[in-house]
Short mmCIF file of C-alpha atoms and ligand atoms in Angstrom, two decimals:
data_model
loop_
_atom_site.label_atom_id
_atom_site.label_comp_id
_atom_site.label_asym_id
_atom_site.label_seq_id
_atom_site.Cartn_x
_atom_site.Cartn_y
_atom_site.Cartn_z
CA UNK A 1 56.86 135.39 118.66
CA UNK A 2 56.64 133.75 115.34
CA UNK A 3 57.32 130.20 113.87
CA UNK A 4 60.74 130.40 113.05
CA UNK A 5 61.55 131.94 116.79
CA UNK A 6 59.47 129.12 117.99
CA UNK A 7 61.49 126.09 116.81
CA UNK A 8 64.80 128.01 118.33
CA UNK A 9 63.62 127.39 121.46
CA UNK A 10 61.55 129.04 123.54
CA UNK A 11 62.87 128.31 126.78
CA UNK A 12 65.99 130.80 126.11
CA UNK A 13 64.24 133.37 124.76
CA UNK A 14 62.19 133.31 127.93
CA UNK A 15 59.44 134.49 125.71
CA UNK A 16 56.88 136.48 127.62
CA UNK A 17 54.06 135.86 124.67
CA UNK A 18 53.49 132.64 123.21
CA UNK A 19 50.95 132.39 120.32
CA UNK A 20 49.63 128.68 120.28
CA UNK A 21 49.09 127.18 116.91
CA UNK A 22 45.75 125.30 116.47
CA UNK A 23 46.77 121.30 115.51
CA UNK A 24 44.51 118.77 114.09
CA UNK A 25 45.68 115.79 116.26
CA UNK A 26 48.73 115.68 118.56
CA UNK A 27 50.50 112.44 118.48
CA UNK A 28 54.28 111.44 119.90
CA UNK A 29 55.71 110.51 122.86
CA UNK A 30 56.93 113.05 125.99
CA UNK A 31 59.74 112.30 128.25
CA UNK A 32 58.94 113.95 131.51
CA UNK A 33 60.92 115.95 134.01
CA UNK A 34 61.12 114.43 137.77
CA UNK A 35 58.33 114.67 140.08
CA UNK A 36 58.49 117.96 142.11
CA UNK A 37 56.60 116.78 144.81
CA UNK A 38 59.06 113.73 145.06
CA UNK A 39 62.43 116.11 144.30
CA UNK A 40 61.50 118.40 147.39
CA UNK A 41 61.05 115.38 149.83
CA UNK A 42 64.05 113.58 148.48
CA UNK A 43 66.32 116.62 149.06
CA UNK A 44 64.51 117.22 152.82
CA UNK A 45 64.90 113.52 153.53
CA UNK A 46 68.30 113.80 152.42
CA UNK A 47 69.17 116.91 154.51
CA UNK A 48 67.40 114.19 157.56
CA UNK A 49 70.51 111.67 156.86
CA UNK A 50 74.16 110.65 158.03
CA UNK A 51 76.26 111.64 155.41
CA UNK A 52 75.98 112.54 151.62
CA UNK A 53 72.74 111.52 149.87
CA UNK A 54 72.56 111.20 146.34
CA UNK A 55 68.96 112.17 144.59
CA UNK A 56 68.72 111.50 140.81
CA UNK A 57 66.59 112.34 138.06
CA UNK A 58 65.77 115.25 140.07
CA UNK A 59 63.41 117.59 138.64
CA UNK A 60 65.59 120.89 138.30
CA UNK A 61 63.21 124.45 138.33
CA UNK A 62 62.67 127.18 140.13
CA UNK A 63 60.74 126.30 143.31
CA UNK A 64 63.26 122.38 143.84
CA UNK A 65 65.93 124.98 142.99
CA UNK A 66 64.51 127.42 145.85
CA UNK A 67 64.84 123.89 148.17
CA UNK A 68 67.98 123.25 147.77
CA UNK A 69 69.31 126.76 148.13
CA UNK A 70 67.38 126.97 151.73
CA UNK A 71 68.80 123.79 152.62
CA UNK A 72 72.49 125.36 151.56
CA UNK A 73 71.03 128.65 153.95
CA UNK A 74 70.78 125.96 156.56
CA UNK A 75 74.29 124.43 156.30
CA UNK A 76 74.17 121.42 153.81
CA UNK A 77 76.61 121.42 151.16
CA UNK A 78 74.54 120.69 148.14
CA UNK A 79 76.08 119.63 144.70
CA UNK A 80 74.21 119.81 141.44
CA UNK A 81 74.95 118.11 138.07
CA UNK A 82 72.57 118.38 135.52
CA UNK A 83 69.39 116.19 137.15
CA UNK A 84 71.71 114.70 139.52
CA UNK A 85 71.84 116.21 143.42
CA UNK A 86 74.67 115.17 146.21
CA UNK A 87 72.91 116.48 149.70
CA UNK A 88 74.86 116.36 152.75
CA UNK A 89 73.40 117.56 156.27
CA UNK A 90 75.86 120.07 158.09
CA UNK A 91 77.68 117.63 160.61
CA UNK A 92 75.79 120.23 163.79
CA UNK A 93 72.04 121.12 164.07
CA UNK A 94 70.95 123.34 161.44
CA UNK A 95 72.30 126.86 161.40
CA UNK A 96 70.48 129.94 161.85
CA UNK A 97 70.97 132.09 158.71
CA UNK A 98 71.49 135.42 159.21
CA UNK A 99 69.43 137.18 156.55
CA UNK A 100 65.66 135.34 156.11
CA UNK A 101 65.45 132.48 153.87
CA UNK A 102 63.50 133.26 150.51
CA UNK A 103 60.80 130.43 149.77
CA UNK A 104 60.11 132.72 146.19
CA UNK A 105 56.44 131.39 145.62
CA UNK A 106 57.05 127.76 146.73
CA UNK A 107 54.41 126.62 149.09
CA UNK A 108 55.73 123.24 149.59
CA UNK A 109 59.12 124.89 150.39
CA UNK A 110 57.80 127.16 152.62
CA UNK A 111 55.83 124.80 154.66
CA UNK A 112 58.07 121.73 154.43
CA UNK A 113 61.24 123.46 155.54
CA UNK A 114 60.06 125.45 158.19
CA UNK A 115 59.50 121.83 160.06
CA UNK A 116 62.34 121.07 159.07
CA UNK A 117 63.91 124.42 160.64
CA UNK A 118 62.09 124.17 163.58
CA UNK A 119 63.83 120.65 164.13
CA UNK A 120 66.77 122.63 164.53
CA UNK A 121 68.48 125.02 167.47
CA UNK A 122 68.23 128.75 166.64
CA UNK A 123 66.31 131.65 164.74
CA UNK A 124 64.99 130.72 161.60
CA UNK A 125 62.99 133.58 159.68
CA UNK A 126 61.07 132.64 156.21
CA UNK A 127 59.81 135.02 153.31
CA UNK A 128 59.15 135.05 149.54
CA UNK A 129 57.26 136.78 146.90
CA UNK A 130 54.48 138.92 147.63
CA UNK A 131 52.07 136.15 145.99
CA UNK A 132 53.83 133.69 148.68
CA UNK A 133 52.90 136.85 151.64
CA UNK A 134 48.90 135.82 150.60
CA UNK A 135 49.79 131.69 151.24
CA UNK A 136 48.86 130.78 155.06
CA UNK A 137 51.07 129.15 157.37
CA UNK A 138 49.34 129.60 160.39
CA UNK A 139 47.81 126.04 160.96
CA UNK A 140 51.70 124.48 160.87
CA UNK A 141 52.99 127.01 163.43
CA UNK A 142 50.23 126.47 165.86
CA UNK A 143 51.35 122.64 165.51
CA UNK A 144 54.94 123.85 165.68
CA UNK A 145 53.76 125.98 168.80
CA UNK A 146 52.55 122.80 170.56
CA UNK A 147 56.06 121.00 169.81
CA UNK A 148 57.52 123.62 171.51
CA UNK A 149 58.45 126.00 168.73
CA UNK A 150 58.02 129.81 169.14
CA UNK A 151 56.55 131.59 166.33
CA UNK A 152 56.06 135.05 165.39
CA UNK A 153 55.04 137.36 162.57
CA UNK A 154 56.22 140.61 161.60
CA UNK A 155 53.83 141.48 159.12
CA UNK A 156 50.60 139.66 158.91
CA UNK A 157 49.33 137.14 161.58
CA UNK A 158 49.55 133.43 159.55
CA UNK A 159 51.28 134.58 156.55
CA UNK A 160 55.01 134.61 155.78
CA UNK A 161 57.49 136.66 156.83
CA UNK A 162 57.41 134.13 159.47
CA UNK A 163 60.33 133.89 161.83
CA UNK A 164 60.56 130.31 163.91
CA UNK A 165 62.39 130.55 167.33
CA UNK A 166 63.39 126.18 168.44
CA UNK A 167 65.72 124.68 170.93
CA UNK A 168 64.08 121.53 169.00
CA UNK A 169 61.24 119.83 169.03
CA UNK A 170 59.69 117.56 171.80
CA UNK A 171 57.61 114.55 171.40
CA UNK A 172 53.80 114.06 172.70
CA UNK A 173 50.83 114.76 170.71
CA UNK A 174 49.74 117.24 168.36
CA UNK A 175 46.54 117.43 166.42
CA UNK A 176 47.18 119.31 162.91
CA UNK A 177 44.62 121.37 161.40
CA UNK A 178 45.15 120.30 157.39
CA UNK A 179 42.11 121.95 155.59
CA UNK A 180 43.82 124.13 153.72
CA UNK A 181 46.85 122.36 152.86
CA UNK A 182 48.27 118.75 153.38
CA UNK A 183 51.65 120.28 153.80
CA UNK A 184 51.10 121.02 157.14
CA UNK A 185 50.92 117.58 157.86
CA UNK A 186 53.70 116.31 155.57
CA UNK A 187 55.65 118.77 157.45
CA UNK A 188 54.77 117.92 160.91
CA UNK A 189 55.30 114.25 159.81
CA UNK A 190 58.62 114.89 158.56
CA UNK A 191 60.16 116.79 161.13
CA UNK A 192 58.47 114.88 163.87
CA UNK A 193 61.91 112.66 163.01
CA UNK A 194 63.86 115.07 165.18
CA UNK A 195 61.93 115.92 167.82
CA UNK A 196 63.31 114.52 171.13
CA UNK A 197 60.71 112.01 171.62
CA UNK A 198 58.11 109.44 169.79
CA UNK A 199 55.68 112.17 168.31
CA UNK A 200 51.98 111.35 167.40
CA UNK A 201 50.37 113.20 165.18
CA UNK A 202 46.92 112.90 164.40
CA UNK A 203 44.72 115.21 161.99
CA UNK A 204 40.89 116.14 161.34
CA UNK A 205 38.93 113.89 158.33
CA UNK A 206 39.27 117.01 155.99
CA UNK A 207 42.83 117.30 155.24
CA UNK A 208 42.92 118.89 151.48
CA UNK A 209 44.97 117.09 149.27
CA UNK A 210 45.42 113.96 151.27
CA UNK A 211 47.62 112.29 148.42
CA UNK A 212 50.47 114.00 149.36
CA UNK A 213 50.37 113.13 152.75
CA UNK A 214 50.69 109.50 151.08
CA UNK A 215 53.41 110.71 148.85
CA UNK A 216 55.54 112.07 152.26
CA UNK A 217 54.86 109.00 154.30
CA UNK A 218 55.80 106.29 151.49
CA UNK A 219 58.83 108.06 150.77
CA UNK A 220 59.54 108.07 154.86
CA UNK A 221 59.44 104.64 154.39
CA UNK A 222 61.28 103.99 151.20
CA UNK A 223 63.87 106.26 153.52
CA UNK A 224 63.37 103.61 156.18
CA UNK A 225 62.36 105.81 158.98
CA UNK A 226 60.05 104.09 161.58
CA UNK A 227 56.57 105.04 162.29
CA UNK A 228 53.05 103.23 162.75
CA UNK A 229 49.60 104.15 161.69
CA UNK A 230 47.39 104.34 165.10
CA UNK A 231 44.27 104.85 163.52
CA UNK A 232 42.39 106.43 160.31
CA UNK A 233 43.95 109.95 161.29
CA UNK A 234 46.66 108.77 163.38
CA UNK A 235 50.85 108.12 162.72
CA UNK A 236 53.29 107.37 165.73
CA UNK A 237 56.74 108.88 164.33
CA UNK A 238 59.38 107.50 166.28
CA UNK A 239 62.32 109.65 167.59
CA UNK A 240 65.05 110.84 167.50
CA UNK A 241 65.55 109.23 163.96
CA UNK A 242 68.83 109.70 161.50
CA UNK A 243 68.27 108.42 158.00
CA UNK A 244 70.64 106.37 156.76
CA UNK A 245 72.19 107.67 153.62
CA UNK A 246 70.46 106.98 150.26
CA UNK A 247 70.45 107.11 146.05
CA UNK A 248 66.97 108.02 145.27
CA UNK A 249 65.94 107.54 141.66
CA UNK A 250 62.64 110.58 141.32
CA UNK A 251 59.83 109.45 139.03
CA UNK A 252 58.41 110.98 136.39
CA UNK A 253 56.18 113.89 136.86
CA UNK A 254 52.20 113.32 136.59
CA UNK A 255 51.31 116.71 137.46
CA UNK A 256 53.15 118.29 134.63
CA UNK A 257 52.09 115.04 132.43
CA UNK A 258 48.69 115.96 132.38
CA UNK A 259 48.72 118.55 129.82
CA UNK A 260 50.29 116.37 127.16
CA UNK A 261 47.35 114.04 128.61
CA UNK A 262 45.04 116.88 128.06
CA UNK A 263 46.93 117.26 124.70
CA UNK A 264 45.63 113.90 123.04
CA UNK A 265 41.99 113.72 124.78
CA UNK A 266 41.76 117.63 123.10
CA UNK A 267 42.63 117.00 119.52
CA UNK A 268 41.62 113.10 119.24
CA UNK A 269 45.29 112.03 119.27
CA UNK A 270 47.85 110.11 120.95
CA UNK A 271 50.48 110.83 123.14
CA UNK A 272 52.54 108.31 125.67
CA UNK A 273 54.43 110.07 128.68
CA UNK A 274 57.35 108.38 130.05
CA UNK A 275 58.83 107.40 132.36
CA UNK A 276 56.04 106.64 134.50
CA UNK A 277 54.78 103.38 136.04
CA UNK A 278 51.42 102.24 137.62
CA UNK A 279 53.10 102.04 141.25
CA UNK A 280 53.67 106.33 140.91
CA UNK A 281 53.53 107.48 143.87
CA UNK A 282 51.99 110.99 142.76
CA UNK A 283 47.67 111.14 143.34
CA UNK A 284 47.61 113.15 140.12
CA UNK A 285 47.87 109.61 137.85
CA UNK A 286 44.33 109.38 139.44
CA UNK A 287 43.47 112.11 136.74
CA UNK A 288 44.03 109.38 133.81
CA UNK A 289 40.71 107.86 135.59
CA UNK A 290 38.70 111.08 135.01
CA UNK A 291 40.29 111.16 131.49
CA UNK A 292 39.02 107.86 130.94
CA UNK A 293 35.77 108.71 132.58
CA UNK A 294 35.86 111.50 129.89
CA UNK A 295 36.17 109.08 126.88
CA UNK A 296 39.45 108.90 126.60
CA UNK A 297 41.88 105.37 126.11
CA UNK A 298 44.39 104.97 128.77
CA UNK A 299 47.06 102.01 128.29
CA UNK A 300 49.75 101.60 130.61
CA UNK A 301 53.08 99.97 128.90
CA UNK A 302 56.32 99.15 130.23
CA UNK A 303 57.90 102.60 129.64
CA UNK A 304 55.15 104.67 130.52
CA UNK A 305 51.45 105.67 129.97
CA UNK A 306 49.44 106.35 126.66
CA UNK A 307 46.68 108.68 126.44
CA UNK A 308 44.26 108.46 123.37
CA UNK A 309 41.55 111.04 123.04
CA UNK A 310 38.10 110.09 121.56
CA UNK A 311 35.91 111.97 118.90
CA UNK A 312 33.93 113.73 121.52
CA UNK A 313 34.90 114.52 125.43
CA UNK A 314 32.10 114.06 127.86
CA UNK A 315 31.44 115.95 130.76
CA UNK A 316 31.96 114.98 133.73
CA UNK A 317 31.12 115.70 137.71
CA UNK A 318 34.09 115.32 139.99
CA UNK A 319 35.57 115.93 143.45
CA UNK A 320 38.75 117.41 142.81
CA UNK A 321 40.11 117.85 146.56
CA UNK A 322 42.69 115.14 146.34
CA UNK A 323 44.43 116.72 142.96
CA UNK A 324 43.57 120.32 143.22
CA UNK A 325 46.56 120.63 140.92
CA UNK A 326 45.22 119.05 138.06
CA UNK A 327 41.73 121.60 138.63
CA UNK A 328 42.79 123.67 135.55
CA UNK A 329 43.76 121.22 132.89
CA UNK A 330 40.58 119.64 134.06
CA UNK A 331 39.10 122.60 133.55
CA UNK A 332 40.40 123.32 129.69
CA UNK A 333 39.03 120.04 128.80
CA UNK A 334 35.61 120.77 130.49
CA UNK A 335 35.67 123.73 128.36
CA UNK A 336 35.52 121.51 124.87
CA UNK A 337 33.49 118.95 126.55
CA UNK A 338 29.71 118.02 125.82
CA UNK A 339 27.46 119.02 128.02
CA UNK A 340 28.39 120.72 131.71
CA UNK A 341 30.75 120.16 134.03
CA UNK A 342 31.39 120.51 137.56
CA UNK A 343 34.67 120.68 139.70
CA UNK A 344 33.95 120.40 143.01
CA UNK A 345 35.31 120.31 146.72
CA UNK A 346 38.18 123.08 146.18
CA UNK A 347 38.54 125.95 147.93
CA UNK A 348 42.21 125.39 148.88
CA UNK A 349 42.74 126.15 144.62
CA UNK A 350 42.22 129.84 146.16
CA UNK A 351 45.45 130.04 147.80
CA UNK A 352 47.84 129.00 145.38
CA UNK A 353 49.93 130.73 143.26
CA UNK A 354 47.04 132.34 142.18
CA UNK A 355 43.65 131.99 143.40
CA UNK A 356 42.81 129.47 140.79
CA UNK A 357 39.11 129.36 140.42
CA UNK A 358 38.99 133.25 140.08
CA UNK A 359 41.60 132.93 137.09
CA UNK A 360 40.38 129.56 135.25
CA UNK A 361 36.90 131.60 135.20
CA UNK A 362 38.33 134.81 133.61
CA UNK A 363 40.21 133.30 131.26
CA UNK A 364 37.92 130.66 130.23
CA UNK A 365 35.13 133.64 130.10
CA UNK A 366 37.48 135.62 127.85
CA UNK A 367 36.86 132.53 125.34
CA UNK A 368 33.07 132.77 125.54
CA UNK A 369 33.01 129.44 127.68
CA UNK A 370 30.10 129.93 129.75
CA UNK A 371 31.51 129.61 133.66
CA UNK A 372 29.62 129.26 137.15
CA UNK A 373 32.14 130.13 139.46
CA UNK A 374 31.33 128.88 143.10
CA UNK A 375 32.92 129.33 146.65
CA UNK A 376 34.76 125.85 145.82
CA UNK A 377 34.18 125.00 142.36
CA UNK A 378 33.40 125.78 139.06
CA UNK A 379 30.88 124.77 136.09
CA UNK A 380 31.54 124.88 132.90
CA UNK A 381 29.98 124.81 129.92
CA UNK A 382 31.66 124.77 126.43
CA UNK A 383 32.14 125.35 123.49
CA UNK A 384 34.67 128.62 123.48
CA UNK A 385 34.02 130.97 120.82
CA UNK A 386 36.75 133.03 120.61
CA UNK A 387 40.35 133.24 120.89
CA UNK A 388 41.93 135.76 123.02
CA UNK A 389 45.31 136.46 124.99
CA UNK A 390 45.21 134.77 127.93
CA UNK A 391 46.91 135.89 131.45
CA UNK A 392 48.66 133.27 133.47
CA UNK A 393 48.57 135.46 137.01
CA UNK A 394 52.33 134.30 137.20
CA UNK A 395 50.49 130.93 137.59
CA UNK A 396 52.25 128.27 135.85
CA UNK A 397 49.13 125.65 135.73
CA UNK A 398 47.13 128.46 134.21
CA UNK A 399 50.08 129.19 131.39
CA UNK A 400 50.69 125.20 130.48
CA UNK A 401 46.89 124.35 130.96
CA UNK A 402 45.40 127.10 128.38
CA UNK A 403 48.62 126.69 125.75
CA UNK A 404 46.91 122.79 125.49
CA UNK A 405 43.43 124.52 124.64
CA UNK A 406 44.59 126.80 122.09
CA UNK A 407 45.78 123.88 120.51
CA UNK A 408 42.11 123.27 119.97
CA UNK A 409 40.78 127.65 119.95
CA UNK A 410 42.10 129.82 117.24
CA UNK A 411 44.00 132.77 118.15
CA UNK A 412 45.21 131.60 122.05
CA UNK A 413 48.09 134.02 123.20
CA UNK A 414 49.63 132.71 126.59
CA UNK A 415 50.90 136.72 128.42
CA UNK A 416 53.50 135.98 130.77
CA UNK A 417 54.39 132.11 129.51
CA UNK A 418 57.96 132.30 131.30
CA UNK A 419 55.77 131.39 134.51
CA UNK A 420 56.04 127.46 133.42
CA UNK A 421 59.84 127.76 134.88
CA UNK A 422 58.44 127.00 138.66
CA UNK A 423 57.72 123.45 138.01
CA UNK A 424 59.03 122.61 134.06
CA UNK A 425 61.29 125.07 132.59
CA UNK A 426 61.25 123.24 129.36
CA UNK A 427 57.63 122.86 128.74
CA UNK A 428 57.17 125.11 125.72
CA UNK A 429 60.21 123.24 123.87
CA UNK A 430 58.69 119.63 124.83
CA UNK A 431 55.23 121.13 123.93
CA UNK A 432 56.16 122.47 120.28
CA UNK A 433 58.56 119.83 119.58
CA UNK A 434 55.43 117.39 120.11
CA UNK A 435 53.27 119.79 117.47
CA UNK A 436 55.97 119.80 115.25
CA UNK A 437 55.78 116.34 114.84
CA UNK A 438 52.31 115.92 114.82
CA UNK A 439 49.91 116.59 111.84
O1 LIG B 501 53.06 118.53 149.19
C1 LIG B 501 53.16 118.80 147.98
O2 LIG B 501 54.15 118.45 147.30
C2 LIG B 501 52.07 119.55 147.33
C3 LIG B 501 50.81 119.61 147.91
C4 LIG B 501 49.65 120.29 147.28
O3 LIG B 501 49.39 121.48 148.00
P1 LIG B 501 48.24 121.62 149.14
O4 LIG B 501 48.36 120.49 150.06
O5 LIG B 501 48.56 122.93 149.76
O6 LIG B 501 46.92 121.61 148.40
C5 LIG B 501 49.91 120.65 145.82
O7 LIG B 501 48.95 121.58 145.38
C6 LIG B 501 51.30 121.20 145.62
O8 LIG B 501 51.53 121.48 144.25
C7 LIG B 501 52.35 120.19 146.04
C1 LIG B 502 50.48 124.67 144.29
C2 LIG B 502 51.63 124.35 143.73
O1 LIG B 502 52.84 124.40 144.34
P1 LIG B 502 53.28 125.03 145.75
O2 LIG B 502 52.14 124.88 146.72
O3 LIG B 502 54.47 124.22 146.16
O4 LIG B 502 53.64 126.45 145.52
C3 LIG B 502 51.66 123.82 142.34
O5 LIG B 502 52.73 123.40 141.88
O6 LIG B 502 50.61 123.83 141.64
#
């Protein structure tokens, strides 16, 4: 792909190999796509309600795309116009599709709807891509199992296919194991809403990603559904709840923020994301603290954030478990940082689209960065060396993450760059219209 092809937009060309130009400092401003965390919950909490919901700003890509078109497998009629979703519930309990519903490689859908399926009356059978086959599930179906769910697996004990036999759930107790993924617990919490009786549910200390466990209950009560904390690792979900009908406005994305972020703290420059505000509810803002940490000049406005890099990164130590998303843009910036760096605390990045330590090392290796990789973390130790063509494992944090650091490596190639469509279809147009208009 050369220059010209470049400012025509890669996006349609769904270019398979991107070369990334190197840029002496990246300045402008980024509007950003909806949260996908947010977008997935909005359209479940919608499918929880009365009537028609309406969700705007929603973030519209492959895996909110792959929520909405389970929720339409289910029975809701769901409308969408450009970033603006109308959800409404099938008037009955949700219906049991007759051919399995296809998560594609969406862990969040995966473990959020089948909850939210299990809520339901019938025979409910979930599947996906043969990356999504590798994701667990087991944990949420043994909490399923104690709300009176009946699970089975064709294939693989704890992995999708998964098929989910309910006459609905029942309330009581049920202790969920959350070490490998919070969604278990965002998903237990959110169906919990149906079940015939006051459900609580209480979890061990070492949830990963607790954040989004925050993100699931705030939004529950934005929705106004009615629960109490108990304790540390305790909620009280009252039910049987209906939410009342709702216009949800989704914020702007951190997650996919963070590489423009990474973008200014790489080259020295300056770039403000919008809209975003102080009161996100997304965990991954906590990353402008380790790019502060790192040297970097963070100033919040009224439209969004601003993100000014320094002369020189610094390295940094840092517990990564609450925004294991945000592991390999870290991780790029490590890379040009002085000094080493450790990640620590995340052996869940394993079981995500890719297994994410095993691919940051490669790739980084390819560019002569010097990598330790651990059980559940990484150190690294800049500067790369070379550039080379980098594989993104269909993994689109890999793809976006490493297209920032050729910015700053000669002779970066990003193999497979049509990945970025699971969670910001128009990254590489946002991402060369900023270097075009930088220097
Ligand atoms: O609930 C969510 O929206 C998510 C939770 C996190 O997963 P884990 O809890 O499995 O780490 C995160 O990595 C994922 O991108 C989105
Ligand atoms: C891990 C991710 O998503 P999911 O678990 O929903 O597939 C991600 O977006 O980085």
């Amino acid at each position: 792909m050369n220059r010209t092809d470049r400012k025509q937009g890669i996006t349609e060309q769904a270019a398979e190999e991107v070369a990334i130009p190197t840029v002496e400092r990246v300045t402008g401003r980024v509007p950003l796509p909806g949260s996908k965390s947010v977008t997935h919950r909005a359209f479940i909490l919608a499918a929880l309600s009365g009537g028609e919901s309406v969700v705007l700003n929603a973030l519209d890509a492959e895996d909110t795309r792959v929520t909405a078109s389970a929720l339409r497998d289910l029975g809701a009629r769901v409308e969408w116009r450009g970033s603006t979703v109308r959800i409404r519930p099938p008037h009955e309990l949700w219906r049991s599709p007759s051919s399995p519903i296809n998560v594609g490689n969406s862990g969040t859908s995966l473990r959020l709807l089948a909850g939210l399926a299990a809520a339901g009356k019938g025979t409910f059978v979930f599947d996906g891509t043969a990356r999504l086959r590798e994701r667990p599930v087991g944990a949420l179906t043994v909490a399923l199992e104690t709300l009176g769910a009946v699970v089975r697996f064709p294939l693989k004990r704890g992995y999708p296919p998964v098929v989910i036999e309910s006459d609905g759930l029942c309330g009581g107790r049920v202790c969920v194991d959350a070490s490998q993924s919070s969604q278990y617990l965002s998903s237990i919490l959110l169906a919990s809403t149906k079940a015939s009786g006051p459900v609580a549910v209480s979890w061990e200390e070492n949830v990963s990603s607790f954040p989004y466990v925050e993100i699931t209950l705030q939004m529950m009560a934005q929705a106004g559904l009615d629960f109490r904390k108990a304790g540390p690792t305790e909620v009280v979900v009252n039910a049987p709840q209906v939410v009342k009908p709702f216009h949800y406005r989704v914020e702007g994305d951190c997650s996919s923020a963070s590489y423009f972020w990474a973008a200014a703290a790489l080259t020295g420059g300056s770039v403000l994301t919008y809209p975003v505000s102080q009161a996100a509810l997304q965990g991954d803002c906590a990353f402008l603290d380790i790019l502060s940490a790192m040297g970097c000049r963070v100033d919040w406005t009224e439209e969004g954030v601003c993100v000014q890099g320094p002369r020189t990164l610094r390295s940094v130590d840092a517990d990564m478990n609450r925004m294991p998303d945000m592991v390999p843009t870290l991780a790029v910036l490590a890379a040009c940082a002085e000094g080493a760096s450790r990640i620590r605390n995340v052996a869940h990045l394993r079981i995500k689209e890719s297994d994410r330590l095993r691919a940051v090392a490669v790739e980084l290796s390819k560019l002569g960065v010097q990598v330790e990789e651990g059980s559940d973390g990484l150190v690294i130790q800049g500067p790369p060396r070379r550039g080379a063509t980098i594989e993104t494992y269909e993994d689109h944090r890999i793809a976006m993450a490493f297209a920032v650091l050729g910015l700053r490596v000669p002779g970066v190639v990003i193999r497979g760059a049509a990945t970025v469509r699971k969670s910001f279809p128009e990254f590489w147009d946002t991402f060369f219209g900023l270097i075009h208009g930088s220097t």
